[in-house]
mmCIF file of N, CA and C in Angstrom:
data_model
loop_
_atom_site.group_PDB
_atom_site.id
_atom_site.type_symbol
_atom_site.label_atom_id
_atom_site.label_comp_id
_atom_site.label_asym_id
_atom_site.label_seq_id
_atom_site.Cartn_x
_atom_site.Cartn_y
_atom_site.Cartn_z
ATOM 1 N N MET V 1 26.120 -63.582 115.653
ATOM 2 C CA MET V 1 26.373 -62.388 116.601
ATOM 3 C C MET V 1 26.194 -63.107 117.827
ATOM 4 N N ILE V 2 27.618 -63.076 118.995
ATOM 5 C CA ILE V 2 27.240 -64.095 119.726
ATOM 6 C C ILE V 2 26.418 -64.717 120.790
ATOM 7 N N LEU V 3 25.521 -63.639 121.022
ATOM 8 C CA LEU V 3 24.336 -63.666 121.860
ATOM 9 C C LEU V 3 23.488 -64.856 120.882
ATOM 10 N N GLU V 4 22.631 -64.415 119.704
ATOM 11 C CA GLU V 4 22.647 -65.652 119.046
ATOM 12 C C GLU V 4 22.815 -66.710 118.982
ATOM 13 N N ASP V 5 23.996 -66.802 118.563
ATOM 14 C CA ASP V 5 24.672 -68.119 118.464
ATOM 15 C C ASP V 5 24.937 -68.952 119.763
ATOM 16 N N LEU V 6 24.909 -68.431 120.884
ATOM 17 C CA LEU V 6 24.966 -69.160 121.933
ATOM 18 C C LEU V 6 23.470 -69.369 122.509
ATOM 19 N N GLY V 7 22.602 -68.465 122.079
ATOM 20 C CA GLY V 7 21.399 -69.063 122.353
ATOM 21 C C GLY V 7 20.789 -70.301 121.331
ATOM 22 N N LEU V 8 21.381 -70.478 120.250
ATOM 23 C CA LEU V 8 21.120 -71.420 119.188
ATOM 24 C C LEU V 8 21.702 -72.779 119.433
ATOM 25 N N ARG V 9 23.030 -72.603 120.484
ATOM 26 C CA ARG V 9 23.678 -73.978 120.739
ATOM 27 C C ARG V 9 22.963 -74.113 121.859
ATOM 28 N N ILE V 10 22.245 -73.417 122.983
ATOM 29 C CA ILE V 10 21.827 -74.038 124.065
ATOM 30 C C ILE V 10 20.522 -75.034 123.889
ATOM 31 N N LYS V 11 20.032 -74.128 122.634
ATOM 32 C CA LYS V 11 18.672 -74.504 122.555
ATOM 33 C C LYS V 11 19.031 -76.319 121.525
ATOM 34 N N GLN V 12 19.756 -76.497 120.414
ATOM 35 C CA GLN V 12 20.542 -77.492 120.366
ATOM 36 C C GLN V 12 20.928 -78.733 121.535
ATOM 37 N N LEU V 13 21.683 -78.170 122.447
ATOM 38 C CA LEU V 13 21.883 -79.041 123.334
ATOM 39 C C LEU V 13 20.784 -79.323 124.547
ATOM 40 N N ARG V 14 19.888 -78.739 124.798
ATOM 41 C CA ARG V 14 18.732 -78.703 125.374
ATOM 42 C C ARG V 14 18.140 -80.159 124.644
ATOM 43 N N ALA V 15 17.789 -80.031 123.364
ATOM 44 C CA ALA V 15 17.364 -80.931 122.573
ATOM 45 C C ALA V 15 17.800 -82.163 122.455
ATOM 46 N N ARG V 16 19.249 -81.878 122.691
ATOM 47 C CA ARG V 16 20.133 -83.153 122.608
ATOM 48 C C ARG V 16 19.613 -84.080 124.230
ATOM 49 N N GLU V 17 19.717 -83.361 125.076
ATOM 50 C CA GLU V 17 19.382 -83.574 126.398
ATOM 51 C C GLU V 17 17.739 -84.152 126.780
ATOM 52 N N GLY V 18 17.101 -83.901 125.403
ATOM 53 C CA GLY V 18 15.358 -84.133 125.800
ATOM 54 C C GLY V 18 14.609 -83.661 127.050
ATOM 55 N N LEU V 19 15.634 -82.520 127.057
ATOM 56 C CA LEU V 19 14.448 -81.520 127.907
ATOM 57 C C LEU V 19 13.975 -80.295 127.692
ATOM 58 N N SER V 20 12.973 -79.885 127.958
ATOM 59 C CA SER V 20 12.302 -78.474 127.698
ATOM 60 C C SER V 20 12.833 -77.736 128.506
ATOM 61 N N GLN V 21 12.136 -76.617 127.950
ATOM 62 C CA GLN V 21 12.620 -75.441 128.328
ATOM 63 C C GLN V 21 12.309 -75.150 130.069
ATOM 64 N N GLU V 22 10.983 -75.641 130.217
ATOM 65 C CA GLU V 22 10.488 -75.923 131.751
ATOM 66 C C GLU V 22 11.697 -76.420 132.479
ATOM 67 N N SER V 23 11.577 -78.091 132.109
ATOM 68 C CA SER V 23 12.475 -78.837 132.822
ATOM 69 C C SER V 23 14.034 -78.197 133.080
ATOM 70 N N LEU V 24 14.583 -77.848 131.982
ATOM 71 C CA LEU V 24 16.495 -77.148 132.247
ATOM 72 C C LEU V 24 16.206 -76.291 133.314
ATOM 73 N N ALA V 25 14.974 -75.479 133.007
ATOM 74 C CA ALA V 25 15.153 -73.895 134.082
ATOM 75 C C ALA V 25 14.600 -74.225 135.138
ATOM 76 N N LEU V 26 13.785 -75.355 135.252
ATOM 77 C CA LEU V 26 13.532 -75.815 136.962
ATOM 78 C C LEU V 26 15.306 -76.715 137.396
ATOM 79 N N LYS V 27 15.761 -77.305 136.591
ATOM 80 C CA LYS V 27 16.840 -78.014 137.016
ATOM 81 C C LYS V 27 17.997 -76.964 137.366
ATOM 82 N N ILE V 28 18.126 -76.204 136.701
ATOM 83 C CA ILE V 28 19.469 -75.195 136.961
ATOM 84 C C ILE V 28 19.170 -73.655 138.007
ATOM 85 N N GLY V 29 17.679 -73.845 138.305
ATOM 86 C CA GLY V 29 16.744 -72.504 139.028
ATOM 87 C C GLY V 29 17.038 -71.442 138.259
ATOM 88 N N MET V 30 16.657 -71.514 137.324
ATOM 89 C CA MET V 30 16.747 -70.169 135.945
ATOM 90 C C MET V 30 14.993 -70.217 135.655
ATOM 91 N N ASP V 31 14.309 -69.110 136.141
ATOM 92 C CA ASP V 31 13.117 -68.502 135.247
ATOM 93 C C ASP V 31 13.120 -68.782 134.162
ATOM 94 N N ARG V 32 11.807 -69.204 133.706
ATOM 95 C CA ARG V 32 11.428 -70.369 132.089
ATOM 96 C C ARG V 32 11.862 -68.953 130.843
ATOM 97 N N SER V 33 11.105 -68.154 131.544
ATOM 98 C CA SER V 33 10.893 -66.762 130.374
ATOM 99 C C SER V 33 12.193 -66.347 130.518
ATOM 100 N N TYR V 34 13.075 -65.841 131.146
ATOM 101 C CA TYR V 34 13.947 -65.883 131.282
ATOM 102 C C TYR V 34 15.367 -66.779 129.989
ATOM 103 N N LEU V 35 15.128 -67.724 130.786
ATOM 104 C CA LEU V 35 15.774 -69.052 129.218
ATOM 105 C C LEU V 35 15.300 -69.142 127.987
ATOM 106 N N ALA V 36 14.162 -68.616 128.218
ATOM 107 C CA ALA V 36 13.318 -68.276 126.290
ATOM 108 C C ALA V 36 13.952 -67.520 125.743
ATOM 109 N N SER V 37 14.234 -66.417 126.192
ATOM 110 C CA SER V 37 14.983 -65.115 125.783
ATOM 111 C C SER V 37 16.201 -65.525 125.741
ATOM 112 N N ILE V 38 17.038 -66.395 126.647
ATOM 113 C CA ILE V 38 18.222 -66.314 126.150
ATOM 114 C C ILE V 38 18.498 -67.214 124.860
ATOM 115 N N GLU V 39 17.593 -67.942 124.847
ATOM 116 C CA GLU V 39 17.731 -68.600 123.521
ATOM 117 C C GLU V 39 17.702 -68.099 121.766
ATOM 118 N N VAL V 40 16.547 -66.956 122.531
ATOM 119 C CA VAL V 40 16.276 -65.997 121.132
ATOM 120 C C VAL V 40 17.415 -64.924 120.624
ATOM 121 N N GLY V 41 18.761 -65.510 121.833
ATOM 122 C CA GLY V 41 19.568 -64.355 121.884
ATOM 123 C C GLY V 41 19.419 -62.570 122.251
ATOM 124 N N GLY V 42 18.491 -62.921 123.088
ATOM 125 C CA GLY V 42 18.087 -61.443 123.708
ATOM 126 C C GLY V 42 18.564 -61.043 125.067
ATOM 127 N N ARG V 43 19.597 -61.988 125.178
ATOM 128 C CA ARG V 43 20.323 -61.438 126.801
ATOM 129 C C ARG V 43 21.805 -61.811 126.630
ATOM 130 N N ASN V 44 22.211 -60.698 127.395
ATOM 131 C CA ASN V 44 23.738 -60.589 127.718
ATOM 132 C C ASN V 44 24.068 -61.782 128.924
ATOM 133 N N VAL V 45 23.994 -63.117 128.756
ATOM 134 C CA VAL V 45 24.026 -63.718 129.873
ATOM 135 C C VAL V 45 25.459 -63.448 130.515
ATOM 136 N N SER V 46 25.211 -63.652 131.756
ATOM 137 C CA SER V 46 26.216 -63.373 132.749
ATOM 138 C C SER V 46 27.166 -64.833 132.991
ATOM 139 N N LEU V 47 28.341 -64.603 133.527
ATOM 140 C CA LEU V 47 29.171 -65.963 133.821
ATOM 141 C C LEU V 47 28.571 -67.256 134.386
ATOM 142 N N LEU V 48 28.025 -66.488 135.442
ATOM 143 C CA LEU V 48 27.542 -67.580 136.791
ATOM 144 C C LEU V 48 26.391 -68.331 136.025
ATOM 145 N N ASN V 49 25.285 -67.526 135.335
ATOM 146 C CA ASN V 49 24.266 -68.279 134.557
ATOM 147 C C ASN V 49 25.004 -68.787 133.265
ATOM 148 N N LEU V 50 26.192 -69.030 132.723
ATOM 149 C CA LEU V 50 26.650 -69.579 131.419
ATOM 150 C C LEU V 50 27.074 -70.924 132.403
ATOM 151 N N LYS V 51 27.720 -70.803 133.240
ATOM 152 C CA LYS V 51 27.945 -72.194 133.745
ATOM 153 C C LYS V 51 26.855 -72.914 134.533
ATOM 154 N N LYS V 52 25.976 -72.314 134.720
ATOM 155 C CA LYS V 52 24.511 -72.924 135.278
ATOM 156 C C LYS V 52 24.179 -74.056 134.389
ATOM 157 N N LEU V 53 24.324 -72.793 133.075
ATOM 158 C CA LEU V 53 23.548 -73.427 131.844
ATOM 159 C C LEU V 53 24.083 -74.714 131.327
ATOM 160 N N ALA V 54 25.802 -74.618 131.368
ATOM 161 C CA ALA V 54 26.552 -75.747 131.154
ATOM 162 C C ALA V 54 26.342 -77.062 131.851
ATOM 163 N N ASP V 55 26.510 -76.687 133.242
ATOM 164 C CA ASP V 55 26.081 -77.748 134.246
ATOM 165 C C ASP V 55 25.046 -78.526 133.983
ATOM 166 N N GLY V 56 23.635 -77.317 133.913
ATOM 167 C CA GLY V 56 22.183 -78.166 133.218
ATOM 168 C C GLY V 56 22.428 -78.737 132.149
ATOM 169 N N LEU V 57 23.389 -78.705 131.278
ATOM 170 C CA LEU V 57 23.226 -79.150 129.632
ATOM 171 C C LEU V 57 24.186 -80.460 129.817
ATOM 172 N N ASN V 58 25.214 -80.687 130.698
ATOM 173 C CA ASN V 58 25.789 -81.606 130.790
ATOM 174 C C ASN V 58 27.390 -81.637 129.937
ATOM 175 N N VAL V 59 27.577 -80.310 129.722
ATOM 176 C CA VAL V 59 29.147 -79.888 128.873
ATOM 177 C C VAL V 59 29.531 -79.388 130.014
ATOM 178 N N SER V 60 31.261 -79.037 129.839
ATOM 179 C CA SER V 60 31.823 -77.653 130.451
ATOM 180 C C SER V 60 31.628 -76.502 129.053
ATOM 181 N N LEU V 61 32.195 -75.604 130.150
ATOM 182 C CA LEU V 61 32.046 -74.058 129.021
ATOM 183 C C LEU V 61 32.430 -74.133 127.850
ATOM 184 N N SER V 62 33.886 -74.526 128.197
ATOM 185 C CA SER V 62 34.849 -74.940 126.774
ATOM 186 C C SER V 62 33.680 -75.685 125.640
ATOM 187 N N GLU V 63 33.040 -76.582 125.851
ATOM 188 C CA GLU V 63 32.050 -77.294 124.752
ATOM 189 C C GLU V 63 31.261 -76.350 124.437
ATOM 190 N N LEU V 64 30.520 -75.913 125.157
ATOM 191 C CA LEU V 64 29.102 -75.011 125.461
ATOM 192 C C LEU V 64 29.793 -73.727 124.183
ATOM 193 N N PHE V 65 30.860 -73.594 124.088
ATOM 194 C CA PHE V 65 31.323 -72.469 123.296
ATOM 195 C C PHE V 65 31.800 -72.666 122.130
ATOM 196 N N GLU V 66 32.149 -74.246 122.085
ATOM 197 C CA GLU V 66 32.596 -74.571 120.751
ATOM 198 C C GLU V 66 32.445 -74.315 119.061
ATOM 199 N N ASP V 67 33.286 -73.786 118.625
ATOM 200 C CA ASP V 67 32.934 -73.195 117.266
ATOM 201 C C ASP V 67 32.145 -72.063 117.068
ATOM 202 N N LEU V 68 32.468 -71.189 118.249
ATOM 203 C CA LEU V 68 31.113 -70.077 118.312
ATOM 204 C C LEU V 68 31.979 -68.997 118.439
ATOM 205 N N MET P 1 36.366 -71.435 142.197
ATOM 206 C CA MET P 1 35.136 -70.793 141.172
ATOM 207 C C MET P 1 35.310 -70.153 140.503
ATOM 208 N N ILE P 2 34.273 -70.162 139.354
ATOM 209 C CA ILE P 2 34.278 -69.968 138.617
ATOM 210 C C ILE P 2 35.137 -68.581 137.705
ATOM 211 N N LEU P 3 34.470 -67.880 138.708
ATOM 212 C CA LEU P 3 35.256 -66.062 138.724
ATOM 213 C C LEU P 3 36.688 -65.961 138.680
ATOM 214 N N GLU P 4 36.761 -66.732 139.968
ATOM 215 C CA GLU P 4 38.426 -66.482 140.340
ATOM 216 C C GLU P 4 39.348 -67.136 139.077
ATOM 217 N N ASP P 5 38.682 -68.717 138.829
ATOM 218 C CA ASP P 5 39.195 -69.403 137.689
ATOM 219 C C ASP P 5 39.415 -68.756 136.356
ATOM 220 N N LEU P 6 38.207 -68.057 135.789
ATOM 221 C CA LEU P 6 38.402 -66.956 134.881
ATOM 222 C C LEU P 6 39.253 -65.891 134.933
ATOM 223 N N GLY P 7 39.013 -65.474 135.729
ATOM 224 C CA GLY P 7 40.311 -64.257 136.384
ATOM 225 C C GLY P 7 41.673 -64.658 135.758
ATOM 226 N N LEU P 8 41.976 -66.003 136.832
ATOM 227 C CA LEU P 8 43.483 -66.322 136.315
ATOM 228 C C LEU P 8 43.710 -66.754 135.314
ATOM 229 N N ARG P 9 42.701 -67.164 134.440
ATOM 230 C CA ARG P 9 43.310 -67.452 133.258
ATOM 231 C C ARG P 9 43.468 -66.526 131.994
ATOM 232 N N ILE P 10 42.734 -65.282 132.632
ATOM 233 C CA ILE P 10 42.762 -64.082 131.488
ATOM 234 C C ILE P 10 44.015 -63.379 131.454
ATOM 235 N N LYS P 11 44.238 -63.353 133.360
ATOM 236 C CA LYS P 11 45.639 -62.568 133.641
ATOM 237 C C LYS P 11 47.134 -63.588 132.911
ATOM 238 N N GLN P 12 46.819 -64.835 133.131
ATOM 239 C CA GLN P 12 47.937 -66.073 132.538
ATOM 240 C C GLN P 12 47.750 -65.576 130.669
ATOM 241 N N LEU P 13 46.789 -65.339 129.934
ATOM 242 C CA LEU P 13 46.607 -65.433 128.552
ATOM 243 C C LEU P 13 47.616 -64.212 128.071
ATOM 244 N N ARG P 14 47.171 -62.911 129.562
ATOM 245 C CA ARG P 14 47.487 -61.419 128.856
ATOM 246 C C ARG P 14 48.875 -61.537 129.058
ATOM 247 N N ALA P 15 49.346 -62.098 130.160
ATOM 248 C CA ALA P 15 50.735 -62.132 130.318
ATOM 249 C C ALA P 15 51.267 -62.922 128.711
ATOM 250 N N ARG P 16 50.950 -63.922 128.563
ATOM 251 C CA ARG P 16 51.709 -64.515 127.607
ATOM 252 C C ARG P 16 51.325 -63.061 126.439
ATOM 253 N N GLU P 17 50.364 -62.728 125.767
ATOM 254 C CA GLU P 17 50.286 -62.012 124.772
ATOM 255 C C GLU P 17 51.478 -60.502 125.190
ATOM 256 N N GLY P 18 52.059 -60.692 126.342
ATOM 257 C CA GLY P 18 52.717 -59.525 126.993
ATOM 258 C C GLY P 18 51.698 -57.996 126.790
ATOM 259 N N LEU P 19 50.993 -58.327 127.321
ATOM 260 C CA LEU P 19 50.273 -57.115 127.481
ATOM 261 C C LEU P 19 49.897 -56.739 129.105
ATOM 262 N N SER P 20 50.136 -55.070 129.045
ATOM 263 C CA SER P 20 49.997 -55.156 130.493
ATOM 264 C C SER P 20 48.421 -54.750 130.744
ATOM 265 N N GLN P 21 47.759 -54.687 131.692
ATOM 266 C CA GLN P 21 46.272 -54.384 131.992
ATOM 267 C C GLN P 21 45.785 -52.824 131.119
ATOM 268 N N GLU P 22 46.619 -52.060 131.508
ATOM 269 C CA GLU P 22 46.344 -50.853 130.503
ATOM 270 C C GLU P 22 46.421 -51.154 128.858
ATOM 271 N N SER P 23 47.147 -51.576 128.614
ATOM 272 C CA SER P 23 47.074 -51.946 127.321
ATOM 273 C C SER P 23 46.190 -53.243 126.731
ATOM 274 N N LEU P 24 45.524 -54.245 127.409
ATOM 275 C CA LEU P 24 44.626 -55.010 126.860
ATOM 276 C C LEU P 24 43.341 -54.189 127.144
ATOM 277 N N ALA P 25 43.113 -53.438 127.855
ATOM 278 C CA ALA P 25 42.125 -52.787 128.654
ATOM 279 C C ALA P 25 42.177 -51.330 127.028
ATOM 280 N N LEU P 26 42.413 -50.656 126.777
ATOM 281 C CA LEU P 26 42.667 -50.045 125.823
ATOM 282 C C LEU P 26 42.244 -50.570 124.135
ATOM 283 N N LYS P 27 42.879 -51.981 124.170
ATOM 284 C CA LYS P 27 42.832 -52.783 123.332
ATOM 285 C C LYS P 27 41.064 -52.784 122.446
ATOM 286 N N ILE P 28 40.737 -53.619 124.134
ATOM 287 C CA ILE P 28 39.652 -53.870 123.660
ATOM 288 C C ILE P 28 38.236 -52.897 124.402
ATOM 289 N N GLY P 29 38.663 -51.331 124.739
ATOM 290 C CA GLY P 29 37.619 -50.616 124.616
ATOM 291 C C GLY P 29 37.069 -50.718 126.438
ATOM 292 N N MET P 30 37.756 -50.945 127.679
ATOM 293 C CA MET P 30 37.222 -51.553 128.768
ATOM 294 C C MET P 30 38.011 -50.713 129.662
ATOM 295 N N ASP P 31 37.691 -50.645 130.552
ATOM 296 C CA ASP P 31 37.815 -49.561 131.682
ATOM 297 C C ASP P 31 39.112 -50.578 132.565
ATOM 298 N N ARG P 32 40.238 -49.853 132.804
ATOM 299 C CA ARG P 32 41.504 -50.793 133.215
ATOM 300 C C ARG P 32 40.978 -51.312 134.469
ATOM 301 N N SER P 33 40.420 -50.492 135.461
ATOM 302 C CA SER P 33 40.213 -51.096 137.128
ATOM 303 C C SER P 33 38.554 -52.257 136.817
ATOM 304 N N TYR P 34 38.015 -51.689 135.680
ATOM 305 C CA TYR P 34 37.143 -53.179 135.790
ATOM 306 C C TYR P 34 37.757 -54.154 135.570
ATOM 307 N N LEU P 35 39.151 -54.162 134.294
ATOM 308 C CA LEU P 35 39.592 -55.274 133.908
ATOM 309 C C LEU P 35 40.413 -56.021 135.377
ATOM 310 N N ALA P 36 40.813 -54.875 135.806
ATOM 311 C CA ALA P 36 41.502 -55.777 137.069
ATOM 312 C C ALA P 36 40.668 -56.444 138.298
ATOM 313 N N SER P 37 39.517 -55.761 138.265
ATOM 314 C CA SER P 37 38.615 -56.526 139.225
ATOM 315 C C SER P 37 38.038 -57.849 138.423
ATOM 316 N N ILE P 38 37.901 -58.138 137.522
ATOM 317 C CA ILE P 38 37.759 -59.238 136.737
ATOM 318 C C ILE P 38 38.880 -60.143 136.877
ATOM 319 N N GLU P 39 40.468 -59.817 136.631
ATOM 320 C CA GLU P 39 41.403 -61.000 136.593
ATOM 321 C C GLU P 39 41.317 -61.192 138.314
ATOM 322 N N VAL P 40 40.774 -60.324 138.884
ATOM 323 C CA VAL P 40 40.917 -60.887 140.609
ATOM 324 C C VAL P 40 39.415 -61.977 140.935
ATOM 325 N N GLY P 41 38.832 -61.992 140.369
ATOM 326 C CA GLY P 41 37.380 -62.834 140.220
ATOM 327 C C GLY P 41 36.388 -62.069 140.640
ATOM 328 N N GLY P 42 36.360 -61.003 140.910
ATOM 329 C CA GLY P 42 35.590 -59.937 141.993
ATOM 330 C C GLY P 42 34.068 -59.341 140.799
ATOM 331 N N ARG P 43 34.177 -60.036 139.407
ATOM 332 C CA ARG P 43 33.059 -59.644 138.510
ATOM 333 C C ARG P 43 32.140 -60.901 138.374
ATOM 334 N N ASN P 44 31.089 -60.849 137.761
ATOM 335 C CA ASN P 44 30.038 -61.708 136.904
ATOM 336 C C ASN P 44 29.997 -61.370 136.066
ATOM 337 N N VAL P 45 30.965 -61.632 134.932
ATOM 338 C CA VAL P 45 31.322 -61.061 133.705
ATOM 339 C C VAL P 45 30.657 -61.446 132.327
ATOM 340 N N SER P 46 29.831 -60.302 131.829
ATOM 341 C CA SER P 46 29.135 -60.641 130.749
ATOM 342 C C SER P 46 29.326 -61.438 129.650
ATOM 343 N N LEU P 47 28.529 -61.781 128.715
ATOM 344 C CA LEU P 47 28.986 -62.730 127.631
ATOM 345 C C LEU P 47 29.768 -61.814 126.580
ATOM 346 N N LEU P 48 29.159 -60.111 126.674
ATOM 347 C CA LEU P 48 29.110 -59.629 125.525
ATOM 348 C C LEU P 48 31.177 -59.315 125.771
ATOM 349 N N ASN P 49 31.282 -58.990 127.221
ATOM 350 C CA ASN P 49 32.482 -58.531 127.711
ATOM 351 C C ASN P 49 33.687 -59.627 127.601
ATOM 352 N N LEU P 50 33.047 -61.049 127.301
ATOM 353 C CA LEU P 50 34.084 -62.268 127.577
ATOM 354 C C LEU P 50 34.420 -62.454 126.485
ATOM 355 N N LYS P 51 33.836 -61.980 125.323
ATOM 356 C CA LYS P 51 34.131 -62.330 123.809
ATOM 357 C C LYS P 51 34.990 -60.937 123.580
ATOM 358 N N LYS P 52 34.834 -59.883 123.842
ATOM 359 C CA LYS P 52 35.547 -58.792 123.797
ATOM 360 C C LYS P 52 37.185 -59.181 124.037
ATOM 361 N N LEU P 53 37.116 -59.684 125.585
ATOM 362 C CA LEU P 53 38.442 -59.933 126.109
ATOM 363 C C LEU P 53 39.037 -61.516 125.503
ATOM 364 N N ALA P 54 38.349 -62.394 125.009
ATOM 365 C CA ALA P 54 38.494 -63.390 123.891
ATOM 366 C C ALA P 54 39.397 -63.128 122.844
ATOM 367 N N ASP P 55 38.969 -61.816 121.837
ATOM 368 C CA ASP P 55 39.052 -61.550 120.865
ATOM 369 C C ASP P 55 40.522 -60.350 121.592
ATOM 370 N N GLY P 56 40.588 -59.952 122.439
ATOM 371 C CA GLY P 56 41.905 -58.994 122.902
ATOM 372 C C GLY P 56 42.910 -60.063 123.222
ATOM 373 N N LEU P 57 42.519 -61.112 123.802
ATOM 374 C CA LEU P 57 43.986 -62.125 123.914
ATOM 375 C C LEU P 57 44.142 -63.295 122.676
ATOM 376 N N ASN P 58 43.076 -63.177 121.408
ATOM 377 C CA ASN P 58 43.753 -63.842 120.284
ATOM 378 C C ASN P 58 43.166 -65.066 120.590
ATOM 379 N N VAL P 59 42.378 -65.299 121.111
ATOM 380 C CA VAL P 59 41.629 -66.947 121.699
ATOM 381 C C VAL P 59 40.355 -66.922 121.514
ATOM 382 N N SER P 60 39.682 -68.249 121.310
ATOM 383 C CA SER P 60 38.262 -68.445 120.998
ATOM 384 C C SER P 60 37.619 -68.549 122.534
ATOM 385 N N LEU P 61 36.422 -68.365 122.654
ATOM 386 C CA LEU P 61 35.553 -68.295 123.565
ATOM 387 C C LEU P 61 35.928 -69.802 124.138
ATOM 388 N N SER P 62 35.824 -70.768 123.076
ATOM 389 C CA SER P 62 36.133 -71.939 123.432
ATOM 390 C C SER P 62 37.641 -72.373 124.447
ATOM 391 N N GLU P 63 38.509 -71.533 123.742
ATOM 392 C CA GLU P 63 39.684 -71.487 124.480
ATOM 393 C C GLU P 63 40.075 -70.956 125.445
ATOM 394 N N LEU P 64 39.656 -69.854 125.663
ATOM 395 C CA LEU P 64 39.241 -69.028 127.109
ATOM 396 C C LEU P 64 39.110 -69.524 127.838
ATOM 397 N N PHE P 65 37.799 -70.611 128.014
ATOM 398 C CA PHE P 65 37.251 -71.692 129.230
ATOM 399 C C PHE P 65 38.154 -72.845 129.321
ATOM 400 N N GLU P 66 39.239 -73.446 128.478
ATOM 401 C CA GLU P 66 39.513 -75.000 128.065
ATOM 402 C C GLU P 66 40.022 -75.086 129.691
ATOM 403 N N ASP P 67 39.542 -75.933 129.786
ATOM 404 C CA ASP P 67 39.391 -76.878 131.533
ATOM 405 C C ASP P 67 39.199 -76.319 132.608
ATOM 406 N N LEU P 68 38.531 -75.083 132.291
ATOM 407 C CA LEU P 68 37.890 -74.451 133.666
ATOM 408 C C LEU P 68 36.492 -74.873 134.277
#
């Protein structure tokens, strides 16, 4: 399901960037516990937050969703 | 801005598919006026609705966001 798939993708990209949840959340101005709930597929994330996440992970939105 | 850019992309893809707002909205179970507001950049669309739109327009989420 897309929420879980996106959560896993964000977790993988975050690890690739060597960022903790804390540091990514701080970088993009998002609450850490909200980011944690996104990573476990628990949030129907909005486009503006998706864009913040993509920017914070140094990928385009298209790359964020590649093969999902 | 991403909301406007996405709205324009959806409008272009919808035209490519030869779908009216009414028929796309019906196809994906979305309110027509809500779709209309998305197309003018007026909505911070959620991931589940983005997935419905991509499916209804016969593209992947990655394609939906290509070059945005």
